[in-house]
Amino acid sequence: MSNLKVHWSPIHDDVFCTCSPNKILLYKVVHSTEKPTQKVPSMRQMSDTLWAVEQPKSIEMGMLKTVAWYPKPEPDNMLAIGLANGRVILNNFSGNSESDLIKKEFVPKHTRSCIYLNWNPVDSHLLAEGLEKYRNDSCINIWNIHHKPGNELGDRQRYSSSHSESSGAIHTPYVEIGGPSETTASFCWFKKEPRTFVTGMNTRYLRIYDLRDCTRPQNQTQTKMIRGASVDRQNEHRIATFNENHVSVWDVRNFDKPMLTFQEPKAVSMIRWCPTRKGYLGILSQDSLTVKIYDILHLPQTVGSEELDQYYSERTIKVLNSQIVSSFSWHPKQDSRLLTVTQQGLLRDLIVQEHIPFNWSVDSTLVTAHGKSMSITSFNKDNSIPQDIAVKMKERILQGYGLKSDIIWENVYAIKEEPELYGVWRWLSYAREMLEYNKQGQTFQRGMMGKHLGVKSILGLDVDDMATSHMTNMYWSSDFYRKLACVKQYHSAERSKALQLCGWGGDHHKPELLDTILHELQMDGKYAIAAAMALFNLQISKAIEILSTSKGQENTDLSTVAMAIAGYTEEKNTLWRKTCMSLLQKLEDPYLRAMFAFLTCDRENYEEILTEQGGMQLSDKVAFACIYLDNDKLKEYINRLTRKVIEAGNLDGLLITGLTPDGVSLISRFVDMTGDIQTAALLCVFSLPNEMSKDERVLNWIESYRELLDRWRLWHHRSKFDIIWRAGDNFRVISQAFVSCNFCGKSIACNMPVASRARPHNSYSAGTLTSTKPKISCCPGCRKPLPRCSLCLTHLGTPSGSALYTQKDKTTYSAKMTAIDDWFTWCQSCRHGGHASHLLEWFAEHSECPVTGCNCKCSTLDHTARLAAES
Amino acid sequence: VKSNWIKKSILVDSRTAVTDVKFAPKHLGLQLAICCSDGMVRIYECPDVMNISQWSLQHDIQTKFKCSCLSWNSSRMHPPMIAVGSDDNNPSGGGKCQVFEYNDSTRKWTKVETIVAVTDPVHDVAFAPNLGRSYHLLAIASKELKIISLTPLGRDSVIGNQSVVSRFEMKQVASFTDHESPVWRVSWNVTGTVLSSSGDDGCVRLWKANYLGRWKGISILKGDASQTRQDRNFSANPSQNPAGAVRYIQQAPVHNASHLVRH
């Protein structure tokens, strides 16, 4: 089996044959879904999805040396078989001779082994045969297969007679090439000039012959690289040959020396140009496990004296693990498809992959190119892949995330599926509320005005200036049936503020506020949280009420807890305590656990609640700490928590830090982990004004987010974002574009105050619109008129942005604005223009400039208008 | 709408093959970096964006290896930065990827890092879009796919010479051999959170980090599955489909196609 060869059929896409020295087998390729169900031994796997089915027909023959497949469809699957005695037999697999060519034999004058057979690709009746050296005979015979036996003269005569002499052998070749005792090693026809061929001869010549003049070679070069001559069908100037472990590529136009020579580690056994992919040269070395492919982009070129490099790259194609490749064949039609056979007879059908170029669009679609096809894959709504932040951010902004500046909490409606972001928006909206409240009251102290504060700054922890708080012994609400001992709580104005920020109402003098909050939580179905909050505010019967009235799936759990709490007793080592402990193990809700922890723990020590990891919101823990910890402990706890949230990049932590340097570090960590630049930028903008607004990182986030919106072409969204940003930052944007006068070159807007100063101010407010019109249609600097509208021929000019509109009575939004219809606009190319409304009317029906004699196609030059038209 | 492209400028300084060309990120203006196989990296600038036929050579950097690819870092916050890869086959030449940074005070590009972990030929490099992160991610396509993170550590001043060199903490965050063949191309999505790579195995693979920063393959796109093979049979007929013609196959619908056009 070691000398196994493989050949694709030149006609059928799914047929190939394998040749061993005494047998030729025909195979048909089938897809694994179509393969015959019964297990036949004559079926072999070629690739993951393809199988080769051995056809029942085969050719068995001794002394088989070489095989060449007839390149025409008729007769079907005809092979020329060269034997060790030099005979050539035409045969097909069916054995029935519907064509007279089948079983035809061509016999050389002297018996010697056949080296190669090669059909002419165009004049397919010509078959070249290479023979071993003989004293007084030529080494290359070219047979005409239509020759009639005995009729040695009729070269081009078609054998049309109806009677067949299949046994009759032909002895005289059409042409003989090469003198006595010359040798030949390889042969290949050219296709573009089908009467010419290249052959390696006499171990040192590569010769090109033309059949029209066979006496001498048309071209020759002296080289040892004479084996395996192969013409590149994609570029017939190129010939590849090899000898031992060298492979050369020649250009027939410059035949003196090889253009390229590759050195292989081992002796080469075959080379083949890929017929479908330009520049692929497949090389098989002896005892090799792989097929090597050189991708020759171009032959070396010289520019001036310098040689251009980078003209080829090499690839190694692994075939099968630890199996020596015996032969390979390029598919004649399909791109870069390679069939290989190993010495053990295993087949492998491969595609030599091109380098796949690809690129991402900003919309998370990936374009890839495979050979001649291109494909687009979108990752927007692919459920098999976890949704990427890029897709998420785009979806959020389209839902209006970050565009609701009036009621900040509304922004979370766009991120319904991401509750982990709720906390920070809750802080922002409470902080904003507090800000508004302070503005009205103007009562808050110490430079905290106008800032979105964190708990830390409210408590004065960041400046180490903590206001004293007084300890109070609070009684449990009296409606509980049992009398309970007091609980220590701490109060101060700052702590109340902090509680307010945490959403706990804060003011213990206003219990109705707490009731509202509890009611809201119950409406949201958060019974456990509501109950816990009630309990921590010492309203034990309220808590029990909430738990027992709960509706929902886990309400059995909740009512059990309600009962348990109802039996609360302060005595230690009671049965109640023990039962609670065992119940505690079963509870999963962190708030229910916290309630028991609160009831059962020693007063003064609330570590269990404060360091809970399960799922209590940070705001609730902070609020709890603000009630029950004294100043030192609170300070220590808040500082510890700050470090923790920064490390974890937990956005909820902004509640504590606010937008301070700590807060920015926290957001930075969040961005590092999630890539969510959107939320980062929004937080920075919504918490304006703040001390960090000039921080490099903050500006970077904002700019990066704006750029992202621009790249998504969400320009309107970006503008809205800019408005929110600038409104918060008290930043005045200076004018960037001016309209200048044709005559004096000054801006027609910035001189307006001068013009208005020339006349007393009140004359405008008293005057009618007609009286101001002449003024706005000329340059305020030089008093020359502005250009005319090319359609209505009146002078242009609007009072927009000028001092003419400082009248006190026109304070409403719409009255302050000049109608956009009156604004002037012009084509950047031909400089003709007019009133916006007139131009819009004109270009609705025309594409050319309205000015007579101007051929400018103004409207087609407008890129954005073009895009709009496309949609 | 048919659009025509007009040649506006030819840059002729290179004497050897130009192996990669990349525009600078937008905030650096209209700049262009090219690299050549003789080891030169050139940076051109077009000072007037309204006249793109005028390009001036601003810098040339000698990398001392055969360059194959380059990538700009898109960070706004950090000095301009370029990574250059080399496809030199000689493994003894040391690291095959270098990182250069522009120094504003000396007005020069200086080498700040050589990635010594990569000694195989590099076919492609790509900086992830930075998008506000405090560190840079660099994907390197070599024998395997590598992702390197570069965290700026501030600057090292050298007294007397006035040169200031940024220093980085360099970490290899991932290395994948799933392609089982050389990796040819790498590319990041718009946020730098998904990386795609292609290799000789005919697959495009997608990679993503989880919340702990651990990178994992999330998807494989096989361009050459049976589906495409049928296409091949179809396109094999040269009369129907001239060789070289690109065929467009839409495998998945483009979502939100309408929003692309807003004005």
XYZ file of C-alpha atoms in Angstrom, chain B residues 15-238:
224
model
C 12.285 51.593 0.432
C 11.073 48.141 1.374
C 7.692 46.501 1.537
C 5.153 48.336 3.672
C 3.553 45.719 5.864
C 0.912 47.647 7.763
C -0.833 51.025 7.711
C -3.005 52.385 10.493
C -4.701 55.716 11.145
C -4.185 57.219 14.564
C -7.118 57.521 16.964
C -9.292 60.513 16.285
C -8.163 62.669 19.170
C -4.603 62.740 17.791
C -5.754 64.376 14.586
C -5.181 62.997 11.137
C -2.076 60.881 11.586
C -0.987 57.748 9.862
C 1.547 55.155 10.954
C 3.135 52.696 8.584
C 5.679 49.991 9.194
C 8.088 48.361 6.777
C 9.955 45.125 6.587
C 13.261 46.939 7.048
C 12.194 47.876 10.565
C 11.163 51.465 10.003
C 7.964 52.837 11.462
C 6.959 56.155 9.954
C 4.368 58.523 11.242
C 2.798 60.987 8.878
C 0.537 63.817 9.687
C -1.934 65.691 7.598
C -2.043 69.098 9.279
C -5.074 70.360 7.383
C -7.959 67.927 7.327
C -9.568 69.851 4.498
C -6.584 69.176 2.275
C -5.680 65.545 2.550
C -3.199 65.577 -0.281
C -0.600 67.164 1.987
C 1.117 64.733 4.322
C 4.315 65.395 6.115
C 6.584 62.825 7.648
C 6.652 63.622 11.348
C 8.660 60.842 12.916
C 10.548 57.779 11.974
C 11.267 55.083 14.474
C 13.886 52.428 13.939
C 12.611 49.231 15.518
C 15.623 47.089 14.550
C 13.449 44.164 13.527
C 11.397 43.193 10.499
C 8.019 44.771 11.187
C 4.846 42.991 10.194
C 2.057 44.840 11.934
C 1.285 47.778 14.191
C -1.520 49.100 16.299
C -2.336 52.440 17.913
C -3.530 52.664 21.442
C -6.792 54.589 21.465
C -6.561 55.926 25.022
C -7.201 59.638 25.373
C -5.762 59.776 28.803
C -2.327 58.377 28.087
C 0.401 59.578 25.748
C 0.143 58.290 22.164
C 1.312 54.712 22.011
C 2.035 52.214 19.246
C 2.704 48.493 19.391
C 4.754 46.976 16.579
C 5.056 43.270 15.843
C 7.638 41.386 13.843
C 7.294 38.214 11.788
C 10.994 37.491 11.862
C 11.421 33.719 11.942
C 14.549 33.757 14.038
C 13.542 32.994 17.623
C 16.858 34.206 19.011
C 16.006 37.796 18.151
C 14.191 38.212 21.448
C 10.719 39.670 21.932
C 8.774 40.066 18.739
C 6.579 42.865 19.898
C 7.649 46.348 20.976
C 5.672 49.190 22.444
C 6.547 52.799 21.691
C 5.304 55.915 23.357
C 5.370 59.526 22.290
C 7.082 61.777 24.722
C 5.688 65.270 24.691
C 8.690 66.962 26.243
C 11.333 65.449 23.970
C 8.929 65.265 21.027
C 10.168 61.816 20.238
C 8.840 58.294 20.140
C 10.680 56.077 22.541
C 10.540 52.401 23.159
C 8.921 51.716 26.510
C 8.479 47.960 26.486
C 9.531 44.839 24.645
C 7.208 41.932 25.157
C 9.708 39.172 25.746
C 7.042 36.520 26.222
C 6.481 36.465 22.475
C 9.390 35.019 20.503
C 7.462 33.431 17.635
C 6.689 35.486 14.531
C 3.893 37.956 15.199
C 1.280 38.320 12.469
C -1.014 40.867 14.006
C -1.286 43.077 17.059
C -4.265 45.041 18.301
C -4.759 47.357 21.247
C -8.217 47.079 22.720
C -10.191 50.324 22.584
C -9.349 51.765 25.954
C -12.704 53.301 26.830
C -11.792 54.669 30.209
C -10.011 51.645 31.592
C -6.950 52.228 33.710
C -4.938 49.598 31.861
C -4.299 48.709 28.216
C -5.014 45.361 26.626
C -2.888 44.211 23.733
C -3.811 41.151 21.676
C -0.955 39.466 19.847
C -1.471 36.946 17.043
C 1.518 34.677 16.887
C 1.896 30.924 17.102
C -0.726 31.308 19.757
C -3.083 34.058 20.743
C -1.862 36.141 23.642
C -3.493 38.945 25.548
C -1.164 41.238 27.457
C -2.247 43.874 29.894
C -0.171 46.994 30.379
C -0.878 49.023 33.471
C 0.802 52.418 33.526
C 2.818 52.901 36.683
C 3.649 56.522 36.207
C 6.917 57.844 34.915
C 10.545 57.330 35.636
C 12.538 60.504 35.425
C 16.120 60.326 34.403
C 17.898 63.297 35.882
C 20.190 65.238 33.628
C 19.034 63.765 30.380
C 15.524 65.129 30.809
C 14.095 62.040 29.239
C 11.057 60.673 30.926
C 10.123 57.082 30.341
C 6.777 55.653 31.260
C 6.820 52.402 33.079
C 4.265 49.675 32.939
C 3.297 46.655 34.840
C 3.057 44.005 32.167
C 1.021 40.868 32.628
C 0.015 38.111 30.298
C -3.664 37.715 31.024
C -4.390 34.956 28.529
C -2.731 32.639 26.057
C -4.714 30.355 23.784
C -3.624 27.584 21.452
C -7.136 26.589 20.389
C -6.497 27.367 16.747
C -3.836 24.637 16.724
C -2.142 26.634 14.005
C -0.699 30.108 13.628
C -3.094 32.919 14.453
C -3.261 35.456 11.645
C -5.516 38.208 12.722
C -6.958 39.706 15.853
C -9.572 42.392 16.226
C -11.503 43.945 19.113
C -15.087 45.042 19.229
C -15.956 48.671 19.851
C -15.672 48.489 23.627
C -12.637 46.220 23.749
C -14.602 43.555 25.564
C -14.782 40.889 22.863
C -11.732 39.739 20.930
C -11.918 37.850 17.673
C -9.079 35.868 16.168
C -8.642 33.805 13.033
C -6.128 31.117 12.232
C -5.233 28.493 9.679
C -7.944 26.211 11.011
C -10.485 28.240 9.074
C -12.334 29.418 12.165
C -12.952 32.790 13.681
C -12.989 32.465 17.438
C -14.430 34.952 19.877
C -13.068 35.549 23.340
C -14.476 37.413 26.297
C -13.398 37.984 29.874
C -15.654 37.150 32.778
C -16.085 39.521 35.710
C -12.901 38.195 37.295
C -10.918 39.132 34.196
C -10.473 35.542 33.102
C -10.661 35.152 29.327
C -12.653 32.379 27.725
C -13.743 31.356 24.243
C -17.396 32.165 23.737
C -18.029 31.296 20.132
C -16.545 29.740 17.019
C -17.555 30.822 13.554
C -16.741 28.204 10.969
C -16.679 29.801 7.600
C -16.190 26.542 5.853
C -18.898 24.320 7.181
C -20.946 22.225 4.810
C -23.067 25.218 4.062
C -20.260 27.099 2.435
C -19.130 24.020 0.639
C -22.374 23.990 -1.267
C -21.689 27.515 -2.234
C -18.396 26.401 -3.564
C -20.038 23.842 -5.808
C -22.262 26.514 -7.096
C -19.557 29.044 -7.710
C -17.326 26.446 -9.305
C -18.975 27.129 -12.597
C -16.911 29.989 -13.989
